[in-house]
CSV table of C-alpha atoms and ligand atoms in Angstrom, one decimal:
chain,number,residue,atom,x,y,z
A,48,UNK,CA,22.8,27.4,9.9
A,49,UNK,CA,19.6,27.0,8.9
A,50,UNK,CA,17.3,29.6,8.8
A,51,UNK,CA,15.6,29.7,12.1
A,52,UNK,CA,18.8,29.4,13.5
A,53,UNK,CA,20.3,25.8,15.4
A,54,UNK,CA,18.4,24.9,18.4
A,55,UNK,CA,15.5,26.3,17.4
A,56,UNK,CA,12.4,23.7,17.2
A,57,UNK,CA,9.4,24.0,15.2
A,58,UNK,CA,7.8,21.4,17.2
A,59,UNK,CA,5.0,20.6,14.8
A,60,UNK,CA,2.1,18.8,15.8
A,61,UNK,CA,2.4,15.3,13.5
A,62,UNK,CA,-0.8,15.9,11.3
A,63,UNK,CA,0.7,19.3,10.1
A,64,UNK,CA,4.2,18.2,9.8
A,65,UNK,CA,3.3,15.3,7.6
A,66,UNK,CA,1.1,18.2,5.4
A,67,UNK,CA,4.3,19.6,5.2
A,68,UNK,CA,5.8,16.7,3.9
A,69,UNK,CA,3.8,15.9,1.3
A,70,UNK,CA,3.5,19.5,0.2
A,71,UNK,CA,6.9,19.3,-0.7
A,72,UNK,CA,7.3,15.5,-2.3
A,73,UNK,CA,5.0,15.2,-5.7
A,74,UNK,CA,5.2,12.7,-7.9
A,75,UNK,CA,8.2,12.2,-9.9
A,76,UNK,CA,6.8,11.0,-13.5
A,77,UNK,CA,6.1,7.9,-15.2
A,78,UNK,CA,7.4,5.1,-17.1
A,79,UNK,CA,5.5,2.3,-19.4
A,80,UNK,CA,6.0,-0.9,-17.8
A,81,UNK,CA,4.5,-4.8,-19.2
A,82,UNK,CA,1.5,-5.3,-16.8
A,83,UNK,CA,4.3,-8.4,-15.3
A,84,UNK,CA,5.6,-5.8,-13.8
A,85,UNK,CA,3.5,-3.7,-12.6
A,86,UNK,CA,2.0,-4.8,-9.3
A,87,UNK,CA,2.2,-2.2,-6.3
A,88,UNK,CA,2.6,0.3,-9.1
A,89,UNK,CA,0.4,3.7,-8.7
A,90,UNK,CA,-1.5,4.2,-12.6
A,91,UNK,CA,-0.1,7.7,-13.7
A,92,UNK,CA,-3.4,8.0,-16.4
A,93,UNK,CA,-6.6,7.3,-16.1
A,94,UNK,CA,-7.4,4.1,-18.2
A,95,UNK,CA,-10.4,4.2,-20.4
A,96,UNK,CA,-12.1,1.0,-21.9
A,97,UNK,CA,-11.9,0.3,-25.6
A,98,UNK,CA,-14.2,-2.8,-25.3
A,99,UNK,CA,-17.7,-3.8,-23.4
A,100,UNK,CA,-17.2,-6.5,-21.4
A,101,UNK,CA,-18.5,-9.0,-21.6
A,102,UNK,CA,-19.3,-8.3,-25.7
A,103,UNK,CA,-22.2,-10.1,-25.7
A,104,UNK,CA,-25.0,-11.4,-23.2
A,105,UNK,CA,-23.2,-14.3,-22.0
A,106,UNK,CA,-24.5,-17.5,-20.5
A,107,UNK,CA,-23.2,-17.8,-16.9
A,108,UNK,CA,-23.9,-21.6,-16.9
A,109,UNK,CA,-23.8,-25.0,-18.7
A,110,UNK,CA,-27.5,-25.3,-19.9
A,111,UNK,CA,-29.8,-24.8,-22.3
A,112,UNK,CA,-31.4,-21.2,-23.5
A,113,UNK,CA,-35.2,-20.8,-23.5
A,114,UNK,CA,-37.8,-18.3,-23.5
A,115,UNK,CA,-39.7,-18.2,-20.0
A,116,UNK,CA,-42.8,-18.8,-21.8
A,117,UNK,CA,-41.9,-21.8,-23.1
A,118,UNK,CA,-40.9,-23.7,-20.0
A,119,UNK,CA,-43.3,-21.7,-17.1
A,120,UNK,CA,-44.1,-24.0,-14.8
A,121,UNK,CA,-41.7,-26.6,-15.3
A,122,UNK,CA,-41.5,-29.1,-12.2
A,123,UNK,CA,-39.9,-32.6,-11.5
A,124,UNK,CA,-44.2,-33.8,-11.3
A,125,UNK,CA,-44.7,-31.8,-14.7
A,126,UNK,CA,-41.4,-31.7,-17.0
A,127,UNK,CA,-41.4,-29.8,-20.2
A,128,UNK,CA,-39.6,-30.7,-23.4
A,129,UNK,CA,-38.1,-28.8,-26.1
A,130,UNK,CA,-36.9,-29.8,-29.2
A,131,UNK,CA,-33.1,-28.6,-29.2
A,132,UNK,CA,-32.0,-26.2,-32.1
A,133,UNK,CA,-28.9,-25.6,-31.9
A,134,UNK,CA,-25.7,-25.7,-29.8
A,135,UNK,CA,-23.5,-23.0,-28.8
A,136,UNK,CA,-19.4,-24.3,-27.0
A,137,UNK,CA,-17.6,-21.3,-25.1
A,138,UNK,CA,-16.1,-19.6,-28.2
A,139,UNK,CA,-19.0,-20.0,-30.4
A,140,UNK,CA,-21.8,-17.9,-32.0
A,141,UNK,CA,-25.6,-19.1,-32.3
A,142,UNK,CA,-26.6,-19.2,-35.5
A,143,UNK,CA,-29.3,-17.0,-35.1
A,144,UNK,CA,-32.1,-15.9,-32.7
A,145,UNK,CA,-34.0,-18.4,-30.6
A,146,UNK,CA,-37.3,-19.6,-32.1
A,147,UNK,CA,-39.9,-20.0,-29.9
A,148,UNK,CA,-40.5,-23.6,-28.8
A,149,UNK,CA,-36.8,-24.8,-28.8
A,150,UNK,CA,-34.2,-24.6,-26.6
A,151,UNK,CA,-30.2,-23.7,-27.5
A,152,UNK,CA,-27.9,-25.4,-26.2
A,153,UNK,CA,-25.4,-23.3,-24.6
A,154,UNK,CA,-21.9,-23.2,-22.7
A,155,UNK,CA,-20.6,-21.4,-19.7
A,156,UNK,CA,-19.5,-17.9,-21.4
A,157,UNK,CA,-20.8,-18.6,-24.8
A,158,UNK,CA,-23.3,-15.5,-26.6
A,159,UNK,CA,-26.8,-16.2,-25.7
A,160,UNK,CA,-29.1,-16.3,-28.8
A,161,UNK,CA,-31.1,-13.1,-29.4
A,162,UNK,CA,-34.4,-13.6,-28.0
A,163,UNK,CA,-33.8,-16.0,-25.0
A,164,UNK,CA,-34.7,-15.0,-21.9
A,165,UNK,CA,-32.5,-17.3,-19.7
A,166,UNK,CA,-30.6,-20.3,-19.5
A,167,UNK,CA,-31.7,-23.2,-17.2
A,168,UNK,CA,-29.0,-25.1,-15.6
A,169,UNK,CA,-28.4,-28.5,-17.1
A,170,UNK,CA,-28.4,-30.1,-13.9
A,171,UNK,CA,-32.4,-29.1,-13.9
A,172,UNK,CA,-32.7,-30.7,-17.2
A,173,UNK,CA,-32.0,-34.6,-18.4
A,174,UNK,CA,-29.6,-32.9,-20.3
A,175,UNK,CA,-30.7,-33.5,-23.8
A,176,UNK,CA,-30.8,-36.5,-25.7
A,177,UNK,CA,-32.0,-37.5,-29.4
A,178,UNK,CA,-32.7,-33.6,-30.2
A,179,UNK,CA,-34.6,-33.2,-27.6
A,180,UNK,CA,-34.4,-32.0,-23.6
A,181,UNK,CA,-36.6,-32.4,-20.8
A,182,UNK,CA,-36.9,-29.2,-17.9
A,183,UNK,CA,-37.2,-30.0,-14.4
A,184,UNK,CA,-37.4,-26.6,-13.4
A,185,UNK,CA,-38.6,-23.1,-14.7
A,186,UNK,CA,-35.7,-21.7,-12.1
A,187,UNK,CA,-33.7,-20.3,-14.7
A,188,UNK,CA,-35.9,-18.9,-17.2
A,189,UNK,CA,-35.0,-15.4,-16.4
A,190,UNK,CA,-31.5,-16.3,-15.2
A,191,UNK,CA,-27.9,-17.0,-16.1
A,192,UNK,CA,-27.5,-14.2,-18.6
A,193,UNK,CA,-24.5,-11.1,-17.6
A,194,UNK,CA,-25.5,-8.6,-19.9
A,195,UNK,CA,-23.1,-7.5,-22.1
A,196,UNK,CA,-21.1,-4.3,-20.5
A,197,UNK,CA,-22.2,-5.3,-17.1
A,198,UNK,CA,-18.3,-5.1,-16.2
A,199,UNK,CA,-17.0,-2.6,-18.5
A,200,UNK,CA,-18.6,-0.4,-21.1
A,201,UNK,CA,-16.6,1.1,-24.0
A,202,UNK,CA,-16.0,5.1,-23.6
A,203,UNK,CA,-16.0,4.7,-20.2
A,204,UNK,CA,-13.3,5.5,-17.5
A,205,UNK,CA,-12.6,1.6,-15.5
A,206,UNK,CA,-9.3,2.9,-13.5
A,207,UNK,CA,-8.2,6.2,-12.1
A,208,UNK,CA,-5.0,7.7,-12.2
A,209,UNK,CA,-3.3,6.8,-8.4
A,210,UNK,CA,-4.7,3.4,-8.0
A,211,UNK,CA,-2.7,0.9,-7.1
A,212,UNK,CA,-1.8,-1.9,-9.4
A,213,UNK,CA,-3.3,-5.1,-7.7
A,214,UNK,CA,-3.8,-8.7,-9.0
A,215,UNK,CA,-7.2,-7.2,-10.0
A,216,UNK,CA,-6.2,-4.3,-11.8
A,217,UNK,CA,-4.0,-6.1,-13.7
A,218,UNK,CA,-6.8,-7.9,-14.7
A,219,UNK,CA,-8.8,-5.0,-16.0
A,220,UNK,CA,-5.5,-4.1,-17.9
A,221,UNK,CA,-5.6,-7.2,-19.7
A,222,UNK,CA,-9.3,-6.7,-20.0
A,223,UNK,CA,-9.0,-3.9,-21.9
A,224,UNK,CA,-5.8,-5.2,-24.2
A,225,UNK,CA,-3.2,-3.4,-22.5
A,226,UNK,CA,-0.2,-5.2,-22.7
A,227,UNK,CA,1.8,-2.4,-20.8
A,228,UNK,CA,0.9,0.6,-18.7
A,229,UNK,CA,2.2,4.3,-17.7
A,230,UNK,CA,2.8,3.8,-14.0
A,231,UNK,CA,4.3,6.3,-11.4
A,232,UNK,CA,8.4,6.4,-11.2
A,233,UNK,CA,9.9,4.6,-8.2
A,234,UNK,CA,11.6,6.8,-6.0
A,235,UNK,CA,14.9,5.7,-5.4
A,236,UNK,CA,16.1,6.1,-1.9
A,237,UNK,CA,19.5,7.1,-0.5
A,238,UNK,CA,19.9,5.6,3.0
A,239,UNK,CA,22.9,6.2,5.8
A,240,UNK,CA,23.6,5.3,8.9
A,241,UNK,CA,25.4,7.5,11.0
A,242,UNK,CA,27.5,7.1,14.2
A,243,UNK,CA,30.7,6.0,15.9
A,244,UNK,CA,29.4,3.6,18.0
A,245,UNK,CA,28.3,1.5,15.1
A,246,UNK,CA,29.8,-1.3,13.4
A,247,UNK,CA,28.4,-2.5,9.8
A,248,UNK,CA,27.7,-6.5,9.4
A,249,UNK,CA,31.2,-7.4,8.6
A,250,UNK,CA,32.8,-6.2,11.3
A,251,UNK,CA,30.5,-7.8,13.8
A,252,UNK,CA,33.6,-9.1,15.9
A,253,UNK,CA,33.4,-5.5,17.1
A,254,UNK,CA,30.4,-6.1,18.7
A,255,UNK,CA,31.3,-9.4,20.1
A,256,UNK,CA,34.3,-7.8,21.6
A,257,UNK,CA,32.0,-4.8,23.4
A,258,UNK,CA,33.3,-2.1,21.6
A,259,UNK,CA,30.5,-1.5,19.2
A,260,UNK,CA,26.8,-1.9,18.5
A,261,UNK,CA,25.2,-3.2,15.3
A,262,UNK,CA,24.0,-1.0,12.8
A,263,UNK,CA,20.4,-2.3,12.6
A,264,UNK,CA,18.7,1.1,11.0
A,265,UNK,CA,20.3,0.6,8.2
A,266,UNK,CA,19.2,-3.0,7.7
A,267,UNK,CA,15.9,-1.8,8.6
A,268,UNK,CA,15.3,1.4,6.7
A,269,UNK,CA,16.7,-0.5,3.3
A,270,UNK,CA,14.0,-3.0,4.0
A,271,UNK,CA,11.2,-0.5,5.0
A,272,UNK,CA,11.9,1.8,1.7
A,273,UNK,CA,11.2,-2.0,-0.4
A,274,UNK,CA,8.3,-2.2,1.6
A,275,UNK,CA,6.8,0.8,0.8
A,276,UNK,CA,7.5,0.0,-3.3
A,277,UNK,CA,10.8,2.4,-3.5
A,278,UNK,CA,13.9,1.4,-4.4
A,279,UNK,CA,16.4,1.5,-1.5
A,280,UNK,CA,20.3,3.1,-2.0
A,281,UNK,CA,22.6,1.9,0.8
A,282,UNK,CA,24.8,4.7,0.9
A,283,UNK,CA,26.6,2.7,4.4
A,284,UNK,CA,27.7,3.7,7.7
A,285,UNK,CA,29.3,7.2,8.1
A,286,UNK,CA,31.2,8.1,11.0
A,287,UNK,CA,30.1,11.0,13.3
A,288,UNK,CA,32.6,13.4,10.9
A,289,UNK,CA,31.4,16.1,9.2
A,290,UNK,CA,33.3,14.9,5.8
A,291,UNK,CA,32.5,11.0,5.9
A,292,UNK,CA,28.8,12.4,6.1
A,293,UNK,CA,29.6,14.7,3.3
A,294,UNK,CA,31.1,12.7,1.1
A,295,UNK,CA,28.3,9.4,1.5
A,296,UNK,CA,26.1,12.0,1.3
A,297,UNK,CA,27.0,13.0,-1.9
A,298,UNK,CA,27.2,9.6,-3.7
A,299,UNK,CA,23.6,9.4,-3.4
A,300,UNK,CA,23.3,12.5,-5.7
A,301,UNK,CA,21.3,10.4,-8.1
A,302,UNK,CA,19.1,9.7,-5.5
A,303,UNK,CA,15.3,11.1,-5.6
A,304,UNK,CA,15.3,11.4,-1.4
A,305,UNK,CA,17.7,10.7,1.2
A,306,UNK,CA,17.4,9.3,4.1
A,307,UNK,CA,19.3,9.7,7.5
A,308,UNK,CA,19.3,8.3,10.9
A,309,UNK,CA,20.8,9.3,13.9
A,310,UNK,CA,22.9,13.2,14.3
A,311,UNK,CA,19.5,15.5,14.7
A,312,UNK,CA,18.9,14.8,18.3
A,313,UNK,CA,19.0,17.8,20.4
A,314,UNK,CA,22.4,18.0,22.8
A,315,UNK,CA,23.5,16.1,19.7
A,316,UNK,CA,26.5,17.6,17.8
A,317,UNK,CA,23.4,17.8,14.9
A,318,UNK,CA,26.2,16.3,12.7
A,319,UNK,CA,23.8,15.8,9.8
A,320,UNK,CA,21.7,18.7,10.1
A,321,UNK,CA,25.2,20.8,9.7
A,322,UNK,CA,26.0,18.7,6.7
A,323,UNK,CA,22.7,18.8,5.0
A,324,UNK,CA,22.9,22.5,5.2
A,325,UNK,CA,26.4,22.5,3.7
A,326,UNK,CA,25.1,21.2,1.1
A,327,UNK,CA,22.2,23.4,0.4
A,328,UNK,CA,19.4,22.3,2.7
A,329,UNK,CA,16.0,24.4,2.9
A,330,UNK,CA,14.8,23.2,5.6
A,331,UNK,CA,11.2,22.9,5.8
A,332,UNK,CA,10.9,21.8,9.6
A,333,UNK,CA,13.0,20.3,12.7
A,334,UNK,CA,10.7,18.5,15.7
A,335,UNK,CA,7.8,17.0,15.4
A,336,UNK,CA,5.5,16.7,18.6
A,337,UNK,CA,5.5,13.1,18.5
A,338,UNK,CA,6.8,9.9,20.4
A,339,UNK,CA,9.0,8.3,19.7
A,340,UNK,CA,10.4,10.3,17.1
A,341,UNK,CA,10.4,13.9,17.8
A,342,UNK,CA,13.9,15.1,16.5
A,343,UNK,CA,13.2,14.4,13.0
A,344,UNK,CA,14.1,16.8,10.8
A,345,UNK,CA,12.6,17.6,6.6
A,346,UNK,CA,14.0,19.6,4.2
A,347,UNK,CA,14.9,19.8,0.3
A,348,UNK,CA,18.7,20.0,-1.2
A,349,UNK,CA,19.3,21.9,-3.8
A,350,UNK,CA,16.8,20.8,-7.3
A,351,UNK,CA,13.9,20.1,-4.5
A,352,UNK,CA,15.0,16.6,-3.5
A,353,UNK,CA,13.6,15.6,-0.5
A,354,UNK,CA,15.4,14.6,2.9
A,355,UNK,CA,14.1,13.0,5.9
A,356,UNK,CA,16.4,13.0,8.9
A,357,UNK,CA,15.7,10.4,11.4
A,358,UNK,CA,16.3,10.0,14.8
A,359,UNK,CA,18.7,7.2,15.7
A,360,UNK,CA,16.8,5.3,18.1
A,361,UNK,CA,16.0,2.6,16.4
A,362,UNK,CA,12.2,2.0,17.1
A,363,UNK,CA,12.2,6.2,16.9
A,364,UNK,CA,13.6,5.5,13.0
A,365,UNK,CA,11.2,2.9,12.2
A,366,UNK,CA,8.2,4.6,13.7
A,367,UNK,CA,8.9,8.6,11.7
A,368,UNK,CA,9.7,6.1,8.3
A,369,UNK,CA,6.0,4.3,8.9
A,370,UNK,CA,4.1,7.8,9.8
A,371,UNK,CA,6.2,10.2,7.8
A,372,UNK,CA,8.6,9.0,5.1
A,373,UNK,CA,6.2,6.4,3.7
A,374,UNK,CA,3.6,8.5,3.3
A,375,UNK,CA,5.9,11.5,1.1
A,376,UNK,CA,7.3,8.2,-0.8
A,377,UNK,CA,4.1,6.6,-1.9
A,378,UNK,CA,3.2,10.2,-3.0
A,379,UNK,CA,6.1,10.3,-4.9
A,380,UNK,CA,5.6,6.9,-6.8
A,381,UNK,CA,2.1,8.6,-7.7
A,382,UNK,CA,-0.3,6.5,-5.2
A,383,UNK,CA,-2.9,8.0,-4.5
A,384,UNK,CA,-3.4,6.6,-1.5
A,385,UNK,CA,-0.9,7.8,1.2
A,386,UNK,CA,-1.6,6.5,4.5
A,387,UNK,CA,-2.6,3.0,5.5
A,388,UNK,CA,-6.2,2.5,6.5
A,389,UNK,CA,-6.1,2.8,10.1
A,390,UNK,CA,-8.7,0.4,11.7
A,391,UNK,CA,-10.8,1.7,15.3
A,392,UNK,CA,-9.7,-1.2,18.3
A,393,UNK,CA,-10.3,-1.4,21.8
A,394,UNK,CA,-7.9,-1.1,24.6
A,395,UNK,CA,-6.6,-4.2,26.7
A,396,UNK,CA,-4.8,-2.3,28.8
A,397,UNK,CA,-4.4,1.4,29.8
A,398,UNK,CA,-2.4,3.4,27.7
A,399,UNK,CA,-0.8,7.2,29.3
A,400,UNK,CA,0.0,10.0,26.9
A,401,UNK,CA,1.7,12.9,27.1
A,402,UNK,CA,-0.9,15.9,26.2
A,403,UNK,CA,1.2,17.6,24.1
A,404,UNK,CA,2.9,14.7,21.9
A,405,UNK,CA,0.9,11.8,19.6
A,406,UNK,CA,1.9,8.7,20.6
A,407,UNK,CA,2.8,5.8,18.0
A,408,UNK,CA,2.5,2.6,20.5
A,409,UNK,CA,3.3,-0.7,19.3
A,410,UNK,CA,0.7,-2.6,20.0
A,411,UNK,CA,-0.6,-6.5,18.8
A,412,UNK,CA,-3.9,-6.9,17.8
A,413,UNK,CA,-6.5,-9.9,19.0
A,414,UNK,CA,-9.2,-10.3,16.1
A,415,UNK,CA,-12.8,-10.9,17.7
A,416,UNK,CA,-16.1,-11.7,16.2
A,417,UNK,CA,-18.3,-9.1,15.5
A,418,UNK,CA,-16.0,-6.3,17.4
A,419,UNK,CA,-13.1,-4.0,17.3
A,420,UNK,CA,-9.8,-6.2,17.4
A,421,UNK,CA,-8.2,-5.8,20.8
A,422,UNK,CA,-5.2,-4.3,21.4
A,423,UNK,CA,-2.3,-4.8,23.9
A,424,UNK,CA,1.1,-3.3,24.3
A,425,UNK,CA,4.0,-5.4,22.9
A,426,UNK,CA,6.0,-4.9,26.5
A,427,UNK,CA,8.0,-1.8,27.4
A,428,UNK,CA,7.8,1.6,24.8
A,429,UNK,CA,11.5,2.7,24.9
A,430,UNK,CA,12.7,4.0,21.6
A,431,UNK,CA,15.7,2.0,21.9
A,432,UNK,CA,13.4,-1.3,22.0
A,433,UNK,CA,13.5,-2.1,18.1
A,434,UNK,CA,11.6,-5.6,19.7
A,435,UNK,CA,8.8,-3.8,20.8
A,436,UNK,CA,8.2,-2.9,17.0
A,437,UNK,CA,9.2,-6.5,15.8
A,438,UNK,CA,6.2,-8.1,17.9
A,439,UNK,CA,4.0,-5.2,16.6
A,440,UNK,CA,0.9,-5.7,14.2
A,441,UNK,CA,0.4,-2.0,14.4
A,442,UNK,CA,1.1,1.4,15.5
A,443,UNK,CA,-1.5,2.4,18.5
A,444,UNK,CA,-2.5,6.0,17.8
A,445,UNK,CA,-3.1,8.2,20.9
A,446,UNK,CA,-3.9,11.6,19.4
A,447,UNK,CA,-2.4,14.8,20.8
A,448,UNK,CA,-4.6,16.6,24.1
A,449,UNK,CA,-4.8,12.6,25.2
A,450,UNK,CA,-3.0,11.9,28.4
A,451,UNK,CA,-5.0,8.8,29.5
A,452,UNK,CA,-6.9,5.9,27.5
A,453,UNK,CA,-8.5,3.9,29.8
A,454,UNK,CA,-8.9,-0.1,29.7
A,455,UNK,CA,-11.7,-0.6,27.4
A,456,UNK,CA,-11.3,2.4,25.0
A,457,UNK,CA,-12.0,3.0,21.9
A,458,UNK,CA,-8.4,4.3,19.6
A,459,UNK,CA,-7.0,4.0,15.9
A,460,UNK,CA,-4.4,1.9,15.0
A,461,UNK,CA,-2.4,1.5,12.0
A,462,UNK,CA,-1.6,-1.7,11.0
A,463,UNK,CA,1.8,-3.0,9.8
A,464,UNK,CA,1.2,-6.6,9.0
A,465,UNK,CA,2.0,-6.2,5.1
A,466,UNK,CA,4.5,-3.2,5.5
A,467,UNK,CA,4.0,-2.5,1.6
A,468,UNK,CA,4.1,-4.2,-1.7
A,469,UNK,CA,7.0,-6.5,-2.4
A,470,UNK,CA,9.3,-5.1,-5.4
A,471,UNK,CA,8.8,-6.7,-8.9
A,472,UNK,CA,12.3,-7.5,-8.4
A,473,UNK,CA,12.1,-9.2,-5.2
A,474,UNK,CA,15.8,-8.5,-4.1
A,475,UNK,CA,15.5,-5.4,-2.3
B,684,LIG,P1,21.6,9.6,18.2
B,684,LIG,O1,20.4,9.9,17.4
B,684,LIG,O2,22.8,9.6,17.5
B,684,LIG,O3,21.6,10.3,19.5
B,684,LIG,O4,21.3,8.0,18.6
B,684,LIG,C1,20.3,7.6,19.5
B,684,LIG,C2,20.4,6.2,19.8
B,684,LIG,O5,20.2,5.4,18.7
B,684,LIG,C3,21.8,5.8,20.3
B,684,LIG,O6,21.6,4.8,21.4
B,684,LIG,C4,22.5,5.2,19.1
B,684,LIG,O7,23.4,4.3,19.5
B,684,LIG,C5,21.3,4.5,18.5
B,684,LIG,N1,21.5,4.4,17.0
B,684,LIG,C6,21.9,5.4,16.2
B,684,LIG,N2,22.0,5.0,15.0
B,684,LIG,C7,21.8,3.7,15.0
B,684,LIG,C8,21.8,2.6,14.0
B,684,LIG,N3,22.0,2.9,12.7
B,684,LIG,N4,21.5,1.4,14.4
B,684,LIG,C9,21.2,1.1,15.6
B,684,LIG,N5,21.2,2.0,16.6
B,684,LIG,C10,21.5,3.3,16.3
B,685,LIG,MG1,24.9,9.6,17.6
């Protein structure tokens, strides 16, 4: 039994359970992994440059390096010319500082010589010729130079620890000579189905002949874990007996979380919830006030490893993964950001609440110019309507003490479009 006793619902409102949550899911360590394999990674270390970058004042154009003063005023009617001293290819150093009176000639990314004040364009110049080059313009005379350390300076800290590893990022990394880097752990996830009625993908004649239903949560769940950069664990379909649930529970001992669907419903023989406690649970909380969703239960087995017991309605499962699994597994992994960005929209339609519950409604989203996307329900909201959620761009947020948003509202929604970073692996 667990320790407030079966039957007994904590009924938290969502933005405390998911405080909950994460209270009780830190990050699990790092690793060292090549920067190939980084993306979606969180940092686990602040990274600090070694190098200024760029080194030098650059030239951010093909042209030729003067001093203002010696080409003020340059115009197609009144050209000025320079006698050319020197030339300076990407890769290259100028010999030494520019003398007054000449021009260098330079190349995009190549060291500017000490004492020029910009580099005019070549396409304002007749490009040199016989040592010498002709200005059409005085445009540039204080342009085209990126002072060296404009991007980075040495000493200083360029990434901090919980970023995500983007294309960019990686970028920096390389920047800065890393060739690997200590990134968060992936959680691997543990992830069963349970249920009588339901028949795994090779036994699908089950279904044809009427006696069964897909399991789709699994399917699902395996795919939403990859999505949100874990490592999914099928541990398969159990059937609605305490020791098939026991035993499938217990292959995924090597797991970092476990997740469940289906078996914590109220009425419900609470299959899982018995199991989990065999097993040691502490259950943190059972019930959140939220639809669809609310029989979803948290809790940690025995050396703090984190379960999340889902409802079995299939949008229900989807929708508690999104707002409260994801979330605890992105923490885990060492992001530092949790939560997707929700963005504000405006209501197509009217959307009813009930006070007491946050609603997640699936909802597509029409971009507009210049205001909030619009957004419209993707048909009926029934938690056993996992199309509803397949149509979705994101999860419509009506916030608890709502009952009614009008036509024409202002709300939050989350958006799903990316569900997550891919894994490096691509096979999850
Ligand atoms: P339960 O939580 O066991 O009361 O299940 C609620 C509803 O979800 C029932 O209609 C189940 O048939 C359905 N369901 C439970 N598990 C799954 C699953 N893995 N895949 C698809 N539907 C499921
Ligand atoms: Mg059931």
């Amino acid at each position: 039994m667990s320790p407030k006793g079966h039957g007994e619902a904590d009924w938290l409102p969502f933005p405390e359970a998911l405080a909950r949550v994460l209270e009780r899911t830190p990050p699990l360590g790092s690793e060292a992994v090549p920067l190939a394999a980084a993306r979606g990674r969180a940092l686990a270390a602040d990274v600090v440059s070694g190098v200024d970058q760029p080194p030098w004042d650059v030239s951010a154009m093909d042209g030729f390096a003067v001093r203002a003063g010696d080409v003020e005023g340059a115009s197609e009617d009144a050209p000025v010319r320079l006698p050319v001293s020197g030339d300076v290819p990407a890769g290259a150093f100028p010999e030494g500082p520019l003398e007054p009176g000449a021009a260098v000639r330079v190349m995009t990314g190549a060291p500017v010589p000490e004492g020029a004040t910009g580099v005019v364009r070549v396409e304002h110049t007749d490009g040199g010729d016989g040592g010498m080059v002709t200005f059409r313009s005085d445009e540039d005379a204080r342009g085209n130079v990126r002072p060296a350390g404009e991007d980075l300076r040495r000493g200083r800290t360029v990434l901090t620890r919980g970023l995500e590893v983007t294309p960019a990022v990686v970028g920096v990394l390389a920047t800065v000579g890393r060739r690997e880097v200590e990134v968060g752990r992936i959680p691997r996830v543990g992830i069963l189905a349970t249920g009588d009625e339901l028949a795994r993908p090779d036994a699908f004649d089950e279904v044809l002949a009427g006696r069964k239903i897909a399991d789709s949560n699994g399917p699902a769940l395996a795919a939403a874990v990859a999505g949100a950069g874990a490592e999914p664990v099928p541990l398969g379909l159990a059937r609605d007996e305490r020791e098939d649930v026991r035993r499938r529970l217990e292959r995924g001992a090597e797991c970092d979380a476990l997740v469940t669907t289906a078996g914590v419903s109220v009425g419900d023989r609470d299959l899982v919830r018995e199991v989990l406690e065999d097993l040691g649970l502490e259950e943190v909380f059972w019930r959140v006030r939220i639809r669809p969703g609310s029989p979803f239960a948290f809790g940690l087995l025995p050396s703090a490893r984190p379960v999340f017991a889902l409802p079995g309605n299939p949008v229900s499962a989807l929708v508690t993964f999104e707002v409260l699994v994801r979330p605890a597994l992105r923490r885990m992994a060492g992001h530092a950001r949790l939560e997707r960005r929700r963005v504000p929209v405006e209501l197509a339609e009217e959307v009813r609440g009930k006070a007491d519950l946050t609603h997640f409604n699936r909802v597509r989203l029409e971009g507009r110019p210049g205001r909030p996307p619009l957004a419209r329900l993707t048909g009926p909201q029934g938690s056993g309507i996992l199309t509803s959620v397949a149509a979705a761009d994101a999860l419509l947020v009506v916030p608890e003490g709502t009952e009614r948003l009008a036509a024409g509202a202002a709300a939050e929604a989350i958006p799903l479009d990316a569900w997550g970073p891919r894994p490096a692996s691509g096979d999850a």
